[in-house]
């Protein structure tokens, strides 16, 4: 790892363990094995570090999720893959998932530009719009569907996180079916 990566990795560990206020930059620098000056060379402020770490994790997550999609996948299959792979990613990357939630529920989220936040959700929004346009899912406000899906994802994650792995898969699969039933027209 280069110094910047060491700083980001140390910041992730410490922010998750001690929170934003309980983690001074000096503690991050010490954990990363760099000087305070080196940390500030890469990140002018603690806020810049918080933002870059969030953006990096979200970009990596989206790259992971959409790498699982194939051109042959139907819209339903894509939505299912994004749902299921998100939960498996979160289970495999608990600190990163915790950090995303930590930022989302803090004032720090308002320091990230609207354009960056829109870019991160763009593929998800397009997927919802496509599913609505082709009448695969109900014609509800896109932001409502996006919010419900995210809340449902975190609910399923929080339920399975402490279950043994052999018990997680059926819950995750059933969790998707519950979401899908909610979003689709019942015949």
Tab-separated table of C-alpha atoms in Angstrom:
chain	number	residue	atom	x	y	z
A	1	UNK	CA	0.000	0.000	0.000
A	2	UNK	CA	1.196	3.486	-0.736
A	3	UNK	CA	0.991	6.211	1.923
A	4	UNK	CA	-2.359	7.553	0.760
A	5	UNK	CA	-3.867	4.053	0.851
A	6	UNK	CA	-2.381	3.501	4.316
A	7	UNK	CA	-3.994	6.722	5.517
A	8	UNK	CA	-7.386	5.757	4.046
A	9	UNK	CA	-7.201	2.244	5.540
A	10	UNK	CA	-6.240	3.604	8.962
A	11	UNK	CA	-8.947	6.269	8.807
A	12	UNK	CA	-11.563	3.630	7.983
A	13	UNK	CA	-10.538	1.460	10.917
A	14	UNK	CA	-10.425	4.344	13.388
A	15	UNK	CA	-13.566	6.183	12.220
A	16	UNK	CA	-15.573	2.974	12.524
A	17	UNK	CA	-14.115	2.176	15.943
A	18	UNK	CA	-14.040	5.643	17.533
A	19	UNK	CA	-16.334	7.809	15.374
A	20	UNK	CA	-15.468	11.027	13.604
A	21	UNK	CA	-15.103	13.163	16.725
A	22	UNK	CA	-13.135	10.492	18.581
A	23	UNK	CA	-10.564	10.198	15.814
A	24	UNK	CA	-8.127	13.095	15.524
A	25	UNK	CA	-5.938	13.252	12.427
A	26	UNK	CA	-2.873	12.700	14.625
A	27	UNK	CA	-4.280	9.298	15.600
A	28	UNK	CA	-4.874	8.417	11.924
A	29	UNK	CA	-1.338	9.473	10.988
A	30	UNK	CA	0.149	7.404	13.820
A	31	UNK	CA	-1.952	4.334	12.866
A	32	UNK	CA	-0.901	4.746	9.209
A	33	UNK	CA	2.754	5.107	10.152
A	34	UNK	CA	3.084	8.538	8.574
A	35	UNK	CA	3.708	12.034	9.890
A	36	UNK	CA	0.925	14.572	10.372
A	37	UNK	CA	2.482	16.573	7.545
A	38	UNK	CA	2.224	13.592	5.211
A	39	UNK	CA	-1.442	13.119	6.074
A	40	UNK	CA	-2.118	16.801	5.351
A	41	UNK	CA	-0.145	16.555	2.105
A	42	UNK	CA	-2.785	14.102	0.838
A	43	UNK	CA	-5.808	15.543	2.674
A	44	UNK	CA	-5.927	19.276	3.443
A	45	UNK	CA	-8.534	18.735	6.154
A	46	UNK	CA	-10.090	15.917	8.137
A	47	UNK	CA	-13.326	16.641	6.241
A	48	UNK	CA	-11.509	16.035	2.937
A	49	UNK	CA	-10.314	12.681	4.265
A	50	UNK	CA	-13.825	11.712	5.397
A	51	UNK	CA	-15.258	12.642	1.992
A	52	UNK	CA	-12.605	10.919	-0.085
A	53	UNK	CA	-12.860	7.737	1.946
A	54	UNK	CA	-16.643	7.687	1.474
A	55	UNK	CA	-16.437	8.384	-2.271
A	56	UNK	CA	-13.736	5.744	-2.749
A	57	UNK	CA	-15.711	3.066	-0.926
A	58	UNK	CA	-18.952	3.906	-2.776
A	59	UNK	CA	-17.180	3.887	-6.144
A	60	UNK	CA	-15.545	0.530	-5.370
A	61	UNK	CA	-18.898	-0.871	-4.246
A	62	UNK	CA	-20.648	0.247	-7.437
A	63	UNK	CA	-17.844	-1.125	-9.590
A	64	UNK	CA	-18.161	-4.464	-7.773
A	65	UNK	CA	-21.964	-4.583	-8.090
A	66	UNK	CA	-22.132	-3.727	-11.755
A	67	UNK	CA	-19.251	-6.064	-12.641
A	68	UNK	CA	-21.667	-8.913	-11.832
A	69	UNK	CA	-24.067	-7.906	-14.625
A	70	UNK	CA	-24.012	-9.562	-18.041
A	71	UNK	CA	-25.571	-8.219	-21.262
A	72	UNK	CA	-27.980	-11.178	-21.254
A	73	UNK	CA	-29.419	-10.309	-17.831
A	74	UNK	CA	-33.031	-9.164	-17.698
A	75	UNK	CA	-33.920	-6.067	-15.687
A	76	UNK	CA	-35.274	-8.287	-12.912
A	77	UNK	CA	-32.059	-10.341	-12.909
A	78	UNK	CA	-29.956	-7.187	-12.708
A	79	UNK	CA	-31.992	-5.812	-9.810
A	80	UNK	CA	-31.737	-9.162	-8.037
A	81	UNK	CA	-27.970	-9.342	-8.583
A	82	UNK	CA	-27.454	-5.798	-7.283
A	83	UNK	CA	-29.567	-6.607	-4.204
A	84	UNK	CA	-27.911	-9.941	-3.407
A	85	UNK	CA	-24.344	-8.926	-4.221
A	86	UNK	CA	-24.697	-5.782	-2.126
A	87	UNK	CA	-25.564	-7.854	0.922
A	88	UNK	CA	-22.689	-10.275	0.311
A	89	UNK	CA	-20.332	-7.328	-0.221
A	90	UNK	CA	-21.545	-5.769	3.040
A	91	UNK	CA	-21.029	-9.058	4.890
A	92	UNK	CA	-17.497	-9.337	3.482
A	93	UNK	CA	-16.716	-5.638	4.051
A	94	UNK	CA	-18.377	-4.858	7.358
A	95	UNK	CA	-16.141	-1.906	8.226
A	96	UNK	CA	-16.727	-0.301	4.830
A	97	UNK	CA	-20.471	-0.870	5.019
A	98	UNK	CA	-20.540	0.556	8.539
A	99	UNK	CA	-18.584	3.590	7.335
A	100	UNK	CA	-21.029	4.235	4.485
A	101	UNK	CA	-23.914	4.184	6.958
A	102	UNK	CA	-21.957	6.308	9.415
A	103	UNK	CA	-21.466	9.045	6.795
A	104	UNK	CA	-25.038	8.795	5.491
A	105	UNK	CA	-26.414	9.484	8.959
A	106	UNK	CA	-24.037	12.327	9.771
A	107	UNK	CA	-23.655	15.949	8.702
A	108	UNK	CA	-20.642	14.861	6.612
A	109	UNK	CA	-22.950	13.643	3.836
A	110	UNK	CA	-23.870	17.291	3.171
A	111	UNK	CA	-20.214	18.087	2.459
A	112	UNK	CA	-20.222	15.776	-0.553
A	113	UNK	CA	-21.359	17.536	-3.694
A	114	UNK	CA	-24.772	16.734	-5.077
A	115	UNK	CA	-23.193	15.849	-8.429
A	116	UNK	CA	-20.953	13.221	-6.813
A	117	UNK	CA	-23.884	11.713	-4.923
A	118	UNK	CA	-25.960	11.652	-8.121
A	119	UNK	CA	-23.114	10.022	-10.036
A	120	UNK	CA	-22.906	7.271	-7.424
A	121	UNK	CA	-26.620	6.506	-7.640
A	122	UNK	CA	-27.014	7.090	-11.387
A	123	UNK	CA	-26.888	3.429	-12.474
A	124	UNK	CA	-29.313	2.452	-9.738
A	125	UNK	CA	-31.718	5.236	-10.702
A	126	UNK	CA	-31.472	4.285	-14.389
A	127	UNK	CA	-32.257	0.687	-13.501
A	128	UNK	CA	-35.360	1.738	-11.567
A	129	UNK	CA	-36.433	4.023	-14.416
A	130	UNK	CA	-36.010	1.205	-16.947
A	131	UNK	CA	-38.012	-1.192	-14.766
A	132	UNK	CA	-40.787	1.411	-14.445
A	133	UNK	CA	-40.774	2.252	-18.182
A	134	UNK	CA	-41.136	-1.403	-19.123
A	135	UNK	CA	-43.841	-1.846	-16.470
A	136	UNK	CA	-41.824	-4.471	-14.608
A	137	UNK	CA	-42.301	-2.569	-11.367
A	138	UNK	CA	-44.977	-0.179	-10.140
A	139	UNK	CA	-44.929	3.386	-11.397
A	140	UNK	CA	-44.072	4.958	-8.060
A	141	UNK	CA	-41.713	7.921	-7.566
A	142	UNK	CA	-38.176	6.774	-8.347
A	143	UNK	CA	-36.736	8.298	-5.185
A	144	UNK	CA	-39.344	6.423	-3.130
A	145	UNK	CA	-38.405	3.107	-4.750
A	146	UNK	CA	-34.694	3.851	-4.288
A	147	UNK	CA	-35.236	4.725	-0.613
A	148	UNK	CA	-37.403	1.654	0.052
A	149	UNK	CA	-34.908	-0.648	-1.663
A	150	UNK	CA	-31.982	0.780	0.332
A	151	UNK	CA	-33.894	0.507	3.595
A	152	UNK	CA	-34.884	-3.062	2.773
A	153	UNK	CA	-31.280	-3.945	1.899
A	154	UNK	CA	-30.024	-2.652	5.232
A	155	UNK	CA	-32.811	-4.415	7.095
A	156	UNK	CA	-31.911	-7.759	5.533
A	157	UNK	CA	-28.195	-7.107	6.121
A	158	UNK	CA	-28.804	-6.256	9.780
A	159	UNK	CA	-30.859	-9.416	10.203
A	160	UNK	CA	-28.335	-11.810	8.608
A	161	UNK	CA	-25.079	-10.222	9.753
A	162	UNK	CA	-24.835	-12.397	12.881
A	163	UNK	CA	-26.328	-15.580	11.437
A	164	UNK	CA	-24.152	-18.521	10.440
A	165	UNK	CA	-23.352	-18.406	6.684
A	166	UNK	CA	-25.532	-21.441	5.899
A	167	UNK	CA	-28.556	-19.571	7.282
A	168	UNK	CA	-27.836	-16.313	5.469
A	169	UNK	CA	-28.461	-17.363	1.864
A	170	UNK	CA	-32.148	-18.353	2.171
A	171	UNK	CA	-32.910	-15.161	4.128
A	172	UNK	CA	-31.159	-13.037	1.509
A	173	UNK	CA	-33.032	-14.785	-1.322
A	174	UNK	CA	-36.358	-14.435	0.507
A	175	UNK	CA	-35.513	-10.826	1.279
A	176	UNK	CA	-35.208	-10.087	-2.416
A	177	UNK	CA	-38.514	-11.830	-3.116
A	178	UNK	CA	-40.207	-9.706	-0.444
A	179	UNK	CA	-38.856	-6.532	-2.065
A	180	UNK	CA	-39.808	-7.736	-5.538
A	181	UNK	CA	-43.349	-8.585	-4.406
A	182	UNK	CA	-43.674	-5.107	-2.954
A	183	UNK	CA	-42.479	-3.408	-6.150
A	184	UNK	CA	-44.325	-5.451	-8.757
A	185	UNK	CA	-47.974	-5.543	-9.702
A	186	UNK	CA	-49.650	-8.582	-8.213
A	187	UNK	CA	-51.585	-10.583	-10.780
